[in-house]
PDB file of C-alpha atoms in Angstrom:
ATOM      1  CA  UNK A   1      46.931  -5.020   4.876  1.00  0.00           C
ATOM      2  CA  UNK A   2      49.008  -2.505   7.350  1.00  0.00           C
ATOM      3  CA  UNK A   3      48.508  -3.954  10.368  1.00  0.00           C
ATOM      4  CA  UNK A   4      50.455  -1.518  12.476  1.00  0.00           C
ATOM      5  CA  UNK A   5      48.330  -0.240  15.248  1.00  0.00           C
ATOM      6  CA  UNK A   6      47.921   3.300  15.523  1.00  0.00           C
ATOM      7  CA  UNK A   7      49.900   5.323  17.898  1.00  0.00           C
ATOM      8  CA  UNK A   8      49.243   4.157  21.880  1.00  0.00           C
ATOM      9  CA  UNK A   9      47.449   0.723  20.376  1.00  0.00           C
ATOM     10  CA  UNK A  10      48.509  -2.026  22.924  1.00  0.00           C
ATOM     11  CA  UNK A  11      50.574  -4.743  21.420  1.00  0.00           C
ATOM     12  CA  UNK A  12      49.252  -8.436  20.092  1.00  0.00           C
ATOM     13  CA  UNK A  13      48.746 -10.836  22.905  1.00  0.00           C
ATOM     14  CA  UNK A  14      50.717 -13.794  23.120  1.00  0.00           C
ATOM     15  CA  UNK A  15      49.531 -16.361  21.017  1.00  0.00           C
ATOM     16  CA  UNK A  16      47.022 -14.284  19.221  1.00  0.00           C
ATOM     17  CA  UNK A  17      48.994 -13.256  16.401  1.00  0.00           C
ATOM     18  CA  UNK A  18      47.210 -10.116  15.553  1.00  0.00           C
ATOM     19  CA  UNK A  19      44.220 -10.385  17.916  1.00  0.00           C
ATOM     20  CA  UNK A  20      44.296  -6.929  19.080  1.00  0.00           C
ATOM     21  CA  UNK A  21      44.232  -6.334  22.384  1.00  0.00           C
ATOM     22  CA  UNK A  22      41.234  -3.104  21.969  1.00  0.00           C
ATOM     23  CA  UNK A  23      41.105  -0.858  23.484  1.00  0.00           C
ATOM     24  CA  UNK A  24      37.215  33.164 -19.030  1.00  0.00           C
ATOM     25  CA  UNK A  25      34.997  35.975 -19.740  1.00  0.00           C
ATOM     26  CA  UNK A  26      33.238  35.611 -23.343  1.00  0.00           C
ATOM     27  CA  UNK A  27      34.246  37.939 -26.190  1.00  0.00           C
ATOM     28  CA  UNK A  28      32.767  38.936 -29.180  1.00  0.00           C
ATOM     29  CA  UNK A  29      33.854  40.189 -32.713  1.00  0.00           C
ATOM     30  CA  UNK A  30      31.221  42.452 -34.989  1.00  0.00           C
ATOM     31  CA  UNK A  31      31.647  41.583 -38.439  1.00  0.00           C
ATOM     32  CA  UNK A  32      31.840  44.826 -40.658  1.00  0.00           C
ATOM     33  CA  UNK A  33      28.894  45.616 -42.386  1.00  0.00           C
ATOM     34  CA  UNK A  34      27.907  44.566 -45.946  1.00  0.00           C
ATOM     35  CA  UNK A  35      25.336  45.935 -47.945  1.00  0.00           C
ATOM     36  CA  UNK A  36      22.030  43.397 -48.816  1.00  0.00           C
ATOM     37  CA  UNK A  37      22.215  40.640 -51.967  1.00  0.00           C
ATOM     38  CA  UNK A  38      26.479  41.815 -51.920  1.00  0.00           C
ATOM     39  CA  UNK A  39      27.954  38.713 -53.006  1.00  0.00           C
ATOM     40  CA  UNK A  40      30.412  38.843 -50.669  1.00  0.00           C
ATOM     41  CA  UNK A  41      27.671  39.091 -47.835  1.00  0.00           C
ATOM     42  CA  UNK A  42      26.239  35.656 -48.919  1.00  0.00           C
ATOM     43  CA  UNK A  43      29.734  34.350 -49.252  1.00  0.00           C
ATOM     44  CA  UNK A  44      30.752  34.943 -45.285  1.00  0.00           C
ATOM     45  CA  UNK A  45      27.302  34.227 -44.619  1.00  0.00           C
ATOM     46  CA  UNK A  46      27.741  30.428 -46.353  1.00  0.00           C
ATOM     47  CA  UNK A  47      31.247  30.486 -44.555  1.00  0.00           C
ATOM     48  CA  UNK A  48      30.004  31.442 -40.800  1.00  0.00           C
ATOM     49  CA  UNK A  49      27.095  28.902 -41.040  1.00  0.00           C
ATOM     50  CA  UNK A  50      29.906  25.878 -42.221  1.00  0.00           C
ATOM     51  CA  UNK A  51      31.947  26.760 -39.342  1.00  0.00           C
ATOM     52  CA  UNK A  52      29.170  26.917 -37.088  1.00  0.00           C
ATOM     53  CA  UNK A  53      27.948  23.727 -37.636  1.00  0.00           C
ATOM     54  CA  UNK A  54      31.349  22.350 -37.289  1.00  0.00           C
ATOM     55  CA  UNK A  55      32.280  24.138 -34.179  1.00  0.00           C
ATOM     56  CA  UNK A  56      28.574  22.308 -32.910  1.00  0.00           C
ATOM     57  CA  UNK A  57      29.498  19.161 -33.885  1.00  0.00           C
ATOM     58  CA  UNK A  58      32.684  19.065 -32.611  1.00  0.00           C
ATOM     59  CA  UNK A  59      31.779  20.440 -29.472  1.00  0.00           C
ATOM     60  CA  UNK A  60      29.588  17.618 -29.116  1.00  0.00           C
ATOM     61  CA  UNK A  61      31.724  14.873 -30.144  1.00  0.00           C
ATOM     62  CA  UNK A  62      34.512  16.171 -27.436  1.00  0.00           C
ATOM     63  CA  UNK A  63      32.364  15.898 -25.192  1.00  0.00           C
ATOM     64  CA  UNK A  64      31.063  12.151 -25.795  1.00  0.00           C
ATOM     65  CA  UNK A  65      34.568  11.171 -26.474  1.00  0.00           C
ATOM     66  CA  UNK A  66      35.696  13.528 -22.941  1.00  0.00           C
ATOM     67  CA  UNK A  67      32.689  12.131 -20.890  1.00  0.00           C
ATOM     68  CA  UNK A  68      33.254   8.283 -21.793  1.00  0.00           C
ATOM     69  CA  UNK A  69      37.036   8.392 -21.364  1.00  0.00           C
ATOM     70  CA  UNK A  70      36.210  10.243 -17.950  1.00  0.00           C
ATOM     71  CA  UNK A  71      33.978   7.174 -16.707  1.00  0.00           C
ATOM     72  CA  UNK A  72      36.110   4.518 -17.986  1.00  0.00           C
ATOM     73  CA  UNK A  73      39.581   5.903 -16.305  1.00  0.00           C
ATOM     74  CA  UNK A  74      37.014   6.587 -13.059  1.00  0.00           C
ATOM     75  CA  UNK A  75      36.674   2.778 -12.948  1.00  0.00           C
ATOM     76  CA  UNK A  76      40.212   2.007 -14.207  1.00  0.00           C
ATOM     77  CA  UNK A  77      41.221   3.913 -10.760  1.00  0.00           C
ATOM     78  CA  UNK A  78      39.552   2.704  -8.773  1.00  0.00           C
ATOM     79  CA  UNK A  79      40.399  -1.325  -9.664  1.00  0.00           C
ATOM     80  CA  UNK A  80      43.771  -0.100  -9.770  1.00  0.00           C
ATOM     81  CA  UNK A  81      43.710   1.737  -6.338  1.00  0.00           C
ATOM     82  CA  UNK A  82      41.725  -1.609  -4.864  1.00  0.00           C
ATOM     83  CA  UNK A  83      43.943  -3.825  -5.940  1.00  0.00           C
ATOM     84  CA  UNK A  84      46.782  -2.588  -3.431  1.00  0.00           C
ATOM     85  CA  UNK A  85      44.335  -1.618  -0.195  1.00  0.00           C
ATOM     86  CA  UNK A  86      44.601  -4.601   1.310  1.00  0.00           C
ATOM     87  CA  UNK A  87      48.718  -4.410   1.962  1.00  0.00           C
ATOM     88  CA  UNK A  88      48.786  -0.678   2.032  1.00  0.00           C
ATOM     89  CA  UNK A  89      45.931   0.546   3.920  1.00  0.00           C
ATOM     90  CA  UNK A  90      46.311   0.712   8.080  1.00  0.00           C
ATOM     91  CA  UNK A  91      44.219  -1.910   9.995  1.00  0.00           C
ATOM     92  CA  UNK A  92      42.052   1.009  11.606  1.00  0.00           C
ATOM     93  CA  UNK A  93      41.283   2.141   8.531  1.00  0.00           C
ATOM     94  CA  UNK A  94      39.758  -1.195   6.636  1.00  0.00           C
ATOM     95  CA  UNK A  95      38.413  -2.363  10.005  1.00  0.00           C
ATOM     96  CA  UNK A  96      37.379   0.583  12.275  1.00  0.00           C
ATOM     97  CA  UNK A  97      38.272  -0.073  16.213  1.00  0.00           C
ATOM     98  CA  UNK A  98      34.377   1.143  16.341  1.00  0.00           C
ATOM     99  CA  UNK A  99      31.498   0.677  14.165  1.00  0.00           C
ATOM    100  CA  UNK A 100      28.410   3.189  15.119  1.00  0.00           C
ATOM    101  CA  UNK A 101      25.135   1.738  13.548  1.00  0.00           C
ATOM    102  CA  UNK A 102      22.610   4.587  14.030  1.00  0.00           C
ATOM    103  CA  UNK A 103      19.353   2.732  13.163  1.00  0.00           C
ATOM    104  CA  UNK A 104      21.463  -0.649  12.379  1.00  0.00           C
ATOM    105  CA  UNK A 105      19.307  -2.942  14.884  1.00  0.00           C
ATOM    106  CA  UNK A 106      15.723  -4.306  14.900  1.00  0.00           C
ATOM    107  CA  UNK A 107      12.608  -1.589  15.048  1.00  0.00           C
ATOM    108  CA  UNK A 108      15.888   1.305  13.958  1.00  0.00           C
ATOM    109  CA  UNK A 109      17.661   1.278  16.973  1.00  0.00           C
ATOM    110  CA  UNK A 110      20.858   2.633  17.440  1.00  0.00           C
ATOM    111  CA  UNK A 111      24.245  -0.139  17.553  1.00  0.00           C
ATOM    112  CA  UNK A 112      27.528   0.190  18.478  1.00  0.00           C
ATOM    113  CA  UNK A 113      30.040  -2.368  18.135  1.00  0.00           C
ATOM    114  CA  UNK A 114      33.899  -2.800  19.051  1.00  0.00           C
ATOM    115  CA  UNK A 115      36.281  -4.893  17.404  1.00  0.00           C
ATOM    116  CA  UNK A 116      38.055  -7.779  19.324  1.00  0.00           C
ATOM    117  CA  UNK A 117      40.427  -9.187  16.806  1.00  0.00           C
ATOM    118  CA  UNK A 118      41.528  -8.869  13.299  1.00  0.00           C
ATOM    119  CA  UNK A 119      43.243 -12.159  11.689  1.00  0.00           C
ATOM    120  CA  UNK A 120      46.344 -12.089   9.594  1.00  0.00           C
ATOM    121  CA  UNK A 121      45.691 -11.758   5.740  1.00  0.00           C
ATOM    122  CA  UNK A 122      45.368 -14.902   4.289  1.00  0.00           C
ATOM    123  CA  UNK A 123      45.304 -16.975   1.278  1.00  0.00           C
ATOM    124  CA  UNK A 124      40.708 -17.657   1.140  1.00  0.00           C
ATOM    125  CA  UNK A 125      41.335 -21.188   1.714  1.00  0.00           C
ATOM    126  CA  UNK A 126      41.928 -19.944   5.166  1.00  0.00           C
ATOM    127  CA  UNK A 127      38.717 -18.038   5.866  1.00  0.00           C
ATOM    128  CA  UNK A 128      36.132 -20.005   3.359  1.00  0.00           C
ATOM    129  CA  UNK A 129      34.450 -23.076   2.962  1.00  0.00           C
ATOM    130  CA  UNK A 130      35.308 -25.349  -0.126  1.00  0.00           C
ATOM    131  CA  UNK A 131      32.206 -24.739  -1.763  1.00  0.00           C
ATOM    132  CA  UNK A 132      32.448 -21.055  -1.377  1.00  0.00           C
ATOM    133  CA  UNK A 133      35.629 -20.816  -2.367  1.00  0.00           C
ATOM    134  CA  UNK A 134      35.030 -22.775  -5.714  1.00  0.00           C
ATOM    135  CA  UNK A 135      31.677 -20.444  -6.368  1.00  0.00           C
ATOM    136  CA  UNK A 136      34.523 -17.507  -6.054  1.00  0.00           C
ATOM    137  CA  UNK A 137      36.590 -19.382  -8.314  1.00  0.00           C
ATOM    138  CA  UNK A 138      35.789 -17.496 -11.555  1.00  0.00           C
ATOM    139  CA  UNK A 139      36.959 -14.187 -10.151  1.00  0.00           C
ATOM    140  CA  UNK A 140      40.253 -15.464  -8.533  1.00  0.00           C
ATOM    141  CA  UNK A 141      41.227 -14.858  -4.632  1.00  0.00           C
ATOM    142  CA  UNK A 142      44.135 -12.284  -3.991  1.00  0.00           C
ATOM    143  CA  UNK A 143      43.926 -11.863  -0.224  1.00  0.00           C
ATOM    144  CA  UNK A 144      41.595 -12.204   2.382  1.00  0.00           C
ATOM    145  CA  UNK A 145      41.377  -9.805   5.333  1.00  0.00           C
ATOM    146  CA  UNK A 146      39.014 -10.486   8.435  1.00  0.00           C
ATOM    147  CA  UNK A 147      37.630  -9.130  11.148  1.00  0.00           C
ATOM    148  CA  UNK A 148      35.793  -9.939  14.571  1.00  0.00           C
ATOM    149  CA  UNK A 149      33.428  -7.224  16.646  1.00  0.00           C
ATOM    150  CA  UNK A 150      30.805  -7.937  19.502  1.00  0.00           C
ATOM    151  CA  UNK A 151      28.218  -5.979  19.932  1.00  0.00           C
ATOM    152  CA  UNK A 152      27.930  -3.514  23.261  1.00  0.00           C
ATOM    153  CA  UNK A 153      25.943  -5.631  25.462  1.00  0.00           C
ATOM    154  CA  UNK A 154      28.980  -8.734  24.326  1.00  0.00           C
ATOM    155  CA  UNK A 155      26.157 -10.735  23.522  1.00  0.00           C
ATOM    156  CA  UNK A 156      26.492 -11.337  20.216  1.00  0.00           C
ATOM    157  CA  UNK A 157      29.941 -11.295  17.861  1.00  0.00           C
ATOM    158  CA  UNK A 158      29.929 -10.533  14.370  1.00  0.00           C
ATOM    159  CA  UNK A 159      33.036 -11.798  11.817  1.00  0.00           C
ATOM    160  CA  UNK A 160      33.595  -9.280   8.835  1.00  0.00           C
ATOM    161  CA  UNK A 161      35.442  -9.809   5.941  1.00  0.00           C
ATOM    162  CA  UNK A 162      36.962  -8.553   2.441  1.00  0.00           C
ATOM    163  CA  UNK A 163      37.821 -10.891  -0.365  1.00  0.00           C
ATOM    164  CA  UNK A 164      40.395  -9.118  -3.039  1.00  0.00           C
ATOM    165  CA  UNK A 165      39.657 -11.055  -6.231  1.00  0.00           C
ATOM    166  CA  UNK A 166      42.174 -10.789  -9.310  1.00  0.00           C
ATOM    167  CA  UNK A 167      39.053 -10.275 -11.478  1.00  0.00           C
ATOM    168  CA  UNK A 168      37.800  -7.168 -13.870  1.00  0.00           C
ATOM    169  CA  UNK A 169      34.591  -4.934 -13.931  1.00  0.00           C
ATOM    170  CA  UNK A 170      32.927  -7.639 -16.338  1.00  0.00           C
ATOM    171  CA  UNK A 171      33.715 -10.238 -14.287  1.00  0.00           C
ATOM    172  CA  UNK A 172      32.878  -9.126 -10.868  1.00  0.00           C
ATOM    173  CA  UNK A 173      29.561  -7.752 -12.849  1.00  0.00           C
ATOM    174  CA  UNK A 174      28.656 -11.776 -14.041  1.00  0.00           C
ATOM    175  CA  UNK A 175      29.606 -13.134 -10.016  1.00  0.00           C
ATOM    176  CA  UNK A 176      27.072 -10.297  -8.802  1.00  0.00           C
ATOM    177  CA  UNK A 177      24.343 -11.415 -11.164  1.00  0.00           C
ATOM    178  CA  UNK A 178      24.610 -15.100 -10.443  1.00  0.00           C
ATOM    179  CA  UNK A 179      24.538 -14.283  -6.992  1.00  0.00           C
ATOM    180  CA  UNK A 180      21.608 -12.255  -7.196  1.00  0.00           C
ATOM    181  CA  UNK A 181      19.432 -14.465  -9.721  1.00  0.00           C
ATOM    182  CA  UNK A 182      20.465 -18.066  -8.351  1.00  0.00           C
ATOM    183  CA  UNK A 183      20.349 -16.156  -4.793  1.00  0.00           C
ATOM    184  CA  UNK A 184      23.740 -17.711  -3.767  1.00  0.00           C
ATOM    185  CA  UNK A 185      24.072 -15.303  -0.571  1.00  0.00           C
ATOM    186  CA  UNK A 186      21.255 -17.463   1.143  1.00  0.00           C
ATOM    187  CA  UNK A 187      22.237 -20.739   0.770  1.00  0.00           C
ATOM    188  CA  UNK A 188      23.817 -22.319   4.451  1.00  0.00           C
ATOM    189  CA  UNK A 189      26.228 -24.344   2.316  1.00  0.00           C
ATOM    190  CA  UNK A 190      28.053 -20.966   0.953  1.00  0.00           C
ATOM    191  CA  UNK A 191      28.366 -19.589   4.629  1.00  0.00           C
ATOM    192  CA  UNK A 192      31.577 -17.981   5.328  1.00  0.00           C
ATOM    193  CA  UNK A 193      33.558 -19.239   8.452  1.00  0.00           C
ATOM    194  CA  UNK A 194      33.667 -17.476  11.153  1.00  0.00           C
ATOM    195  CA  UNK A 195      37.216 -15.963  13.180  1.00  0.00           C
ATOM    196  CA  UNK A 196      37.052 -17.128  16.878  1.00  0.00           C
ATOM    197  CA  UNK A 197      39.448 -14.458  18.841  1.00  0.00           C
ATOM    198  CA  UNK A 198      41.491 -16.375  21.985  1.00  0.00           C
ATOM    199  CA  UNK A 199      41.368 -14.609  25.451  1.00  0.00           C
ATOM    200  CA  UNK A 200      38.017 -12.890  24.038  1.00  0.00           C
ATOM    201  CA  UNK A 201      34.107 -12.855  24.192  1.00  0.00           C
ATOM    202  CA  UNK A 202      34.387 -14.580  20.584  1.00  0.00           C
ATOM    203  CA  UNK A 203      37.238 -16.909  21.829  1.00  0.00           C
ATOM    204  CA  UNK A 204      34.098 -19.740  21.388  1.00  0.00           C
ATOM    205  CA  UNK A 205      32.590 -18.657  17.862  1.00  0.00           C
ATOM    206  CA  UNK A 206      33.165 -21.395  15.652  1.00  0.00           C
ATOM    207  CA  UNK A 207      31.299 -23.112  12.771  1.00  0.00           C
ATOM    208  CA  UNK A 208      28.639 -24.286  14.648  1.00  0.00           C
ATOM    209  CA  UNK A 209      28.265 -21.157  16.375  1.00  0.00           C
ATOM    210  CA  UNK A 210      27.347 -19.651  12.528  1.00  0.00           C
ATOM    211  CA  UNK A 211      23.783 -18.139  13.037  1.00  0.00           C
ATOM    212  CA  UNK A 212      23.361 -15.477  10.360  1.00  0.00           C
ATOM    213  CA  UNK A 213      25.085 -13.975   7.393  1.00  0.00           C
ATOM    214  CA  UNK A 214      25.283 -12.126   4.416  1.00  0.00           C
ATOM    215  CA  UNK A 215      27.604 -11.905   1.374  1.00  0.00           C
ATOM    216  CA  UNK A 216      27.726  -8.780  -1.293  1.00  0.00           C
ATOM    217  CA  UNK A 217      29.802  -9.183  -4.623  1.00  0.00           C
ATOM    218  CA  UNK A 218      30.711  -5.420  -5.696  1.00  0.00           C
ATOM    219  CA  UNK A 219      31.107  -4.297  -9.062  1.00  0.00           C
ATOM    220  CA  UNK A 220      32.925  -1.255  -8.782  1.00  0.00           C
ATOM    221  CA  UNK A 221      36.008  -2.489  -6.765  1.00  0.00           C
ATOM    222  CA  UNK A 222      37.228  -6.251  -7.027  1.00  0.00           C
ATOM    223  CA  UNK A 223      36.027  -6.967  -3.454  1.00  0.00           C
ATOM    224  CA  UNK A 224      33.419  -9.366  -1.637  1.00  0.00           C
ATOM    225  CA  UNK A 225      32.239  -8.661   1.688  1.00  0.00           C
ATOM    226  CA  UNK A 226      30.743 -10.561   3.888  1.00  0.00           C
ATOM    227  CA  UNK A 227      29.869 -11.003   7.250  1.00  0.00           C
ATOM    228  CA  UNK A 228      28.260 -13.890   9.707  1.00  0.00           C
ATOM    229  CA  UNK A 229      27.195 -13.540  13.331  1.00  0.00           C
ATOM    230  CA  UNK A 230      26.318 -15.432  16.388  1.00  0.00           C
ATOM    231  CA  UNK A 231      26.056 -15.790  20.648  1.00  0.00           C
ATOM    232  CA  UNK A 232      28.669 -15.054  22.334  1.00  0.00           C
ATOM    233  CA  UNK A 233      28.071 -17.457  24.876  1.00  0.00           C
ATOM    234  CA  UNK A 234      29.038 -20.333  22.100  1.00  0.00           C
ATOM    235  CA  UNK A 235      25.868 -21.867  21.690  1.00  0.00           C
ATOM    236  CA  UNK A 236      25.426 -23.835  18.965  1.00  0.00           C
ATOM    237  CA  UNK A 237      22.808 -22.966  16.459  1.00  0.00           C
ATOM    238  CA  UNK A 238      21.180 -26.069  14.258  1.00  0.00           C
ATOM    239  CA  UNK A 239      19.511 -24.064  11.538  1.00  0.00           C
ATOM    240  CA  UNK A 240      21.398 -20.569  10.545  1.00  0.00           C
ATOM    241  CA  UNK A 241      19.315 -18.182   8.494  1.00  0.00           C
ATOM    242  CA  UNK A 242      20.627 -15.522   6.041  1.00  0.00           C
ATOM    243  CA  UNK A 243      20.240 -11.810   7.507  1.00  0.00           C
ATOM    244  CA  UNK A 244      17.786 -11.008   5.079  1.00  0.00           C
ATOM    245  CA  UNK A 245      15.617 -14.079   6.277  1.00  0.00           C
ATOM    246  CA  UNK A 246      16.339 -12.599   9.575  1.00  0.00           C
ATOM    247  CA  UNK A 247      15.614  -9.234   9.277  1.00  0.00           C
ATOM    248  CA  UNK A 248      12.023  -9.611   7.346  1.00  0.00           C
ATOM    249  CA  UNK A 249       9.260  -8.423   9.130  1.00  0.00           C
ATOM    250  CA  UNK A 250       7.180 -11.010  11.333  1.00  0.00           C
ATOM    251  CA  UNK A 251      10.004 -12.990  11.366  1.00  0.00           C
ATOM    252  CA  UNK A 252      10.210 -15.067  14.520  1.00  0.00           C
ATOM    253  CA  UNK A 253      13.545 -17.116  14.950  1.00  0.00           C
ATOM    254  CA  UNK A 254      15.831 -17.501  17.333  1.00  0.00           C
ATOM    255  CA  UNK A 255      18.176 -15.366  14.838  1.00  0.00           C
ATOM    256  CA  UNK A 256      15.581 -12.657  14.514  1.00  0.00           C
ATOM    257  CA  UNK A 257      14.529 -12.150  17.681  1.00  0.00           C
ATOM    258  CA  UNK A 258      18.148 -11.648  18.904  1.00  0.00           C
ATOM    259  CA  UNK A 259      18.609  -9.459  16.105  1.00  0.00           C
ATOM    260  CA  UNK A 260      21.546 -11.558  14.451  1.00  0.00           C
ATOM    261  CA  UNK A 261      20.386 -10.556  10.890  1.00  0.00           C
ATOM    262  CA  UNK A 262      20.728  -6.643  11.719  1.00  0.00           C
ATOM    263  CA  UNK A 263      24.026  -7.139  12.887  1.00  0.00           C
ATOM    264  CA  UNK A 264      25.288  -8.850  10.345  1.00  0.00           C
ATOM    265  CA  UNK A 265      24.414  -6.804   7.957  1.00  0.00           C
ATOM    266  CA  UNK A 266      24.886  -3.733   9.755  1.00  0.00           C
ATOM    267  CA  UNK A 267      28.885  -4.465  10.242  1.00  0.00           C
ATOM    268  CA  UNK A 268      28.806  -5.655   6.537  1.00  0.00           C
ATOM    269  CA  UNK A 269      27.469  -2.361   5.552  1.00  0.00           C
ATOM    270  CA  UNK A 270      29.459  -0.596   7.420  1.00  0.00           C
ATOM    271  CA  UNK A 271      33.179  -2.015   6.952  1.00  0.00           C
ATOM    272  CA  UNK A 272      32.057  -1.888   3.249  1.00  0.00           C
ATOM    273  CA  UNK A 273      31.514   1.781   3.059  1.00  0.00           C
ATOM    274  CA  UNK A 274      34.568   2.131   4.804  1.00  0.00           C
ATOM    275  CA  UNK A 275      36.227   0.228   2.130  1.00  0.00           C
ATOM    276  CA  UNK A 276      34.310   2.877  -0.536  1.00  0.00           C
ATOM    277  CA  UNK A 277      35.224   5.935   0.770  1.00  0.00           C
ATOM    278  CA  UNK A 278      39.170   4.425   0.947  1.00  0.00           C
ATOM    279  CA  UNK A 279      39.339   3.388  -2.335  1.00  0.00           C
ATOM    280  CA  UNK A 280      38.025   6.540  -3.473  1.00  0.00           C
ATOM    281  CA  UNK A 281      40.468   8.870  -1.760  1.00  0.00           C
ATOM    282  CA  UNK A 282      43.815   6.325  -3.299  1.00  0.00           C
ATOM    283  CA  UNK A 283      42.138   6.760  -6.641  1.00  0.00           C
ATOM    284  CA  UNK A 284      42.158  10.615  -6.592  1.00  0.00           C
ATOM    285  CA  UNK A 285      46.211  10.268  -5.914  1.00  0.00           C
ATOM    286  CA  UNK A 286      48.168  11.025  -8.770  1.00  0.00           C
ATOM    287  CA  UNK A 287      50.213   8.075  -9.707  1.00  0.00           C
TER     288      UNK A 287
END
């Protein structure tokens, strides 16, 4: 990941290795006219209807053959252009200085919420539990890039992140479908960690801070996000509770009614669409 700050962006803070300190026209051709039952007229007429059906057919076939090669090198793109977004892409650019969430919170309401710190890319050891890690294992760990942002009443702080895997379409396809069907994202043991920023409102947000989450394997770039959240006042939480848990309706935990779940997922979403809109702009570069 570029982590050069954008022009006027206030230097690192000592000891907080990159902890920001935020602030054609058709033609045609008439055939000369041949008198009815000539020989000749059924001849072109046998002739005209071969070619026809061969100009059909192979009209067709060009375009299955086109429209399939089309989608595949779509794809091939944009794996290739993901696979080099986390060391060439600026910092501001993977991890906005502000996300707006219009309709992000609980009952629709409107969130903002400003980024405090972004870590150093890592190795996933770094940034994930064991257990995590080895459920990732299938679809190999290139980098990990990460994230803190508190919300704009600093009451609650939000860590982000973006797993590069080494893995293919079909493989990143199988991880989403075991996470869906064995519903891996809401199990407490597969929690990401969180990134606790020094000198800021998330200085305190550590693993037992960890109130809600939320984890999305995509398919169409190597990359899973995820994204956990908690106080910022560093109280501990005994029983964390996946966003969608949180966000249900008539649900009545502590996470809910703080609104942990929405902003979870509402940074998630966000930083993730982000990533989308990225990749798809270094795929459409000619290599």
């Amino acid at each position: 990941m570029d982590l050069t700050p954008r022009p006027g962006a206030a230097p690192p803070p000592p000891g907080a290795p990159y902890a920001y300190a935020e602030t054609p026209a058709e033609t045609t051709t008439r055939l000369r006219p041949v008198r009815a039952g000539s020989p000749v007229r059924t001849a072109l007429a046998a002739v005209c209807a071969v070619l026809g059906l061969g100009l059909i057919g192979g009209a067709a076939t060009g375009s299955w053959l086109i429209g399939d090669s089309a989608a595949e090198s779509g794809a091939d793109d944009a794996y290739a252009a993901s696979r080099s977004a986390w060391h060439s892409v600026p910092v501001d650019t993977l991890f906005p200085r502000t996300l707006k969430g219009d309709g992000a919170g609980p009952g629709a309401t409107d969130r903002v919420w400003t980024r405090v710190g972004v870590a150093r890319d890592a190795g996933c050891a770094t940034g994930l539990d064991p257990l995590l890690l080895r459920t990732l294992g299938p679809v190999g760990c290139e980098r990990l890039l990460r994230a803190t942002y508190t919300d704009a009443t600093r009451s609650s702080v939000t860590t982000v992140g973006l797993v590069f895997t080494e893995a293919d379409a079909a493989s990143m396809s199988t991880l989403g479908t075991r996470f869906d069907t064995q519903k891996l994202g809401d199990r407490a043991d597969l929690m990401p960690r969180t990134y606790p920023v020094p000198g800021t409102v998330a200085e305190d947000f550590g693993d037992r801070q960890r109130a809600s989450w939320t984890v999305h394997v995509l398919t169409e770039v190597p990359v899973v996000v995820f994204a956990v959240s908690g106080f910022a006042d560093g109280r501990a939480v005994a029983e964390p509770q996946p966003a969608a848990g949180a966000m249900a309706a008539g649900a009545a935990t502590v996470q809910a009614q703080a609104g942990l779940g929405h902003e979870a997922k509402g940074v998630a979403d966000r930083i993730e669409r982000a990533l989308r809109r990225t990749v798809a702009v270094l795929a459409e570069k000619p290599r």
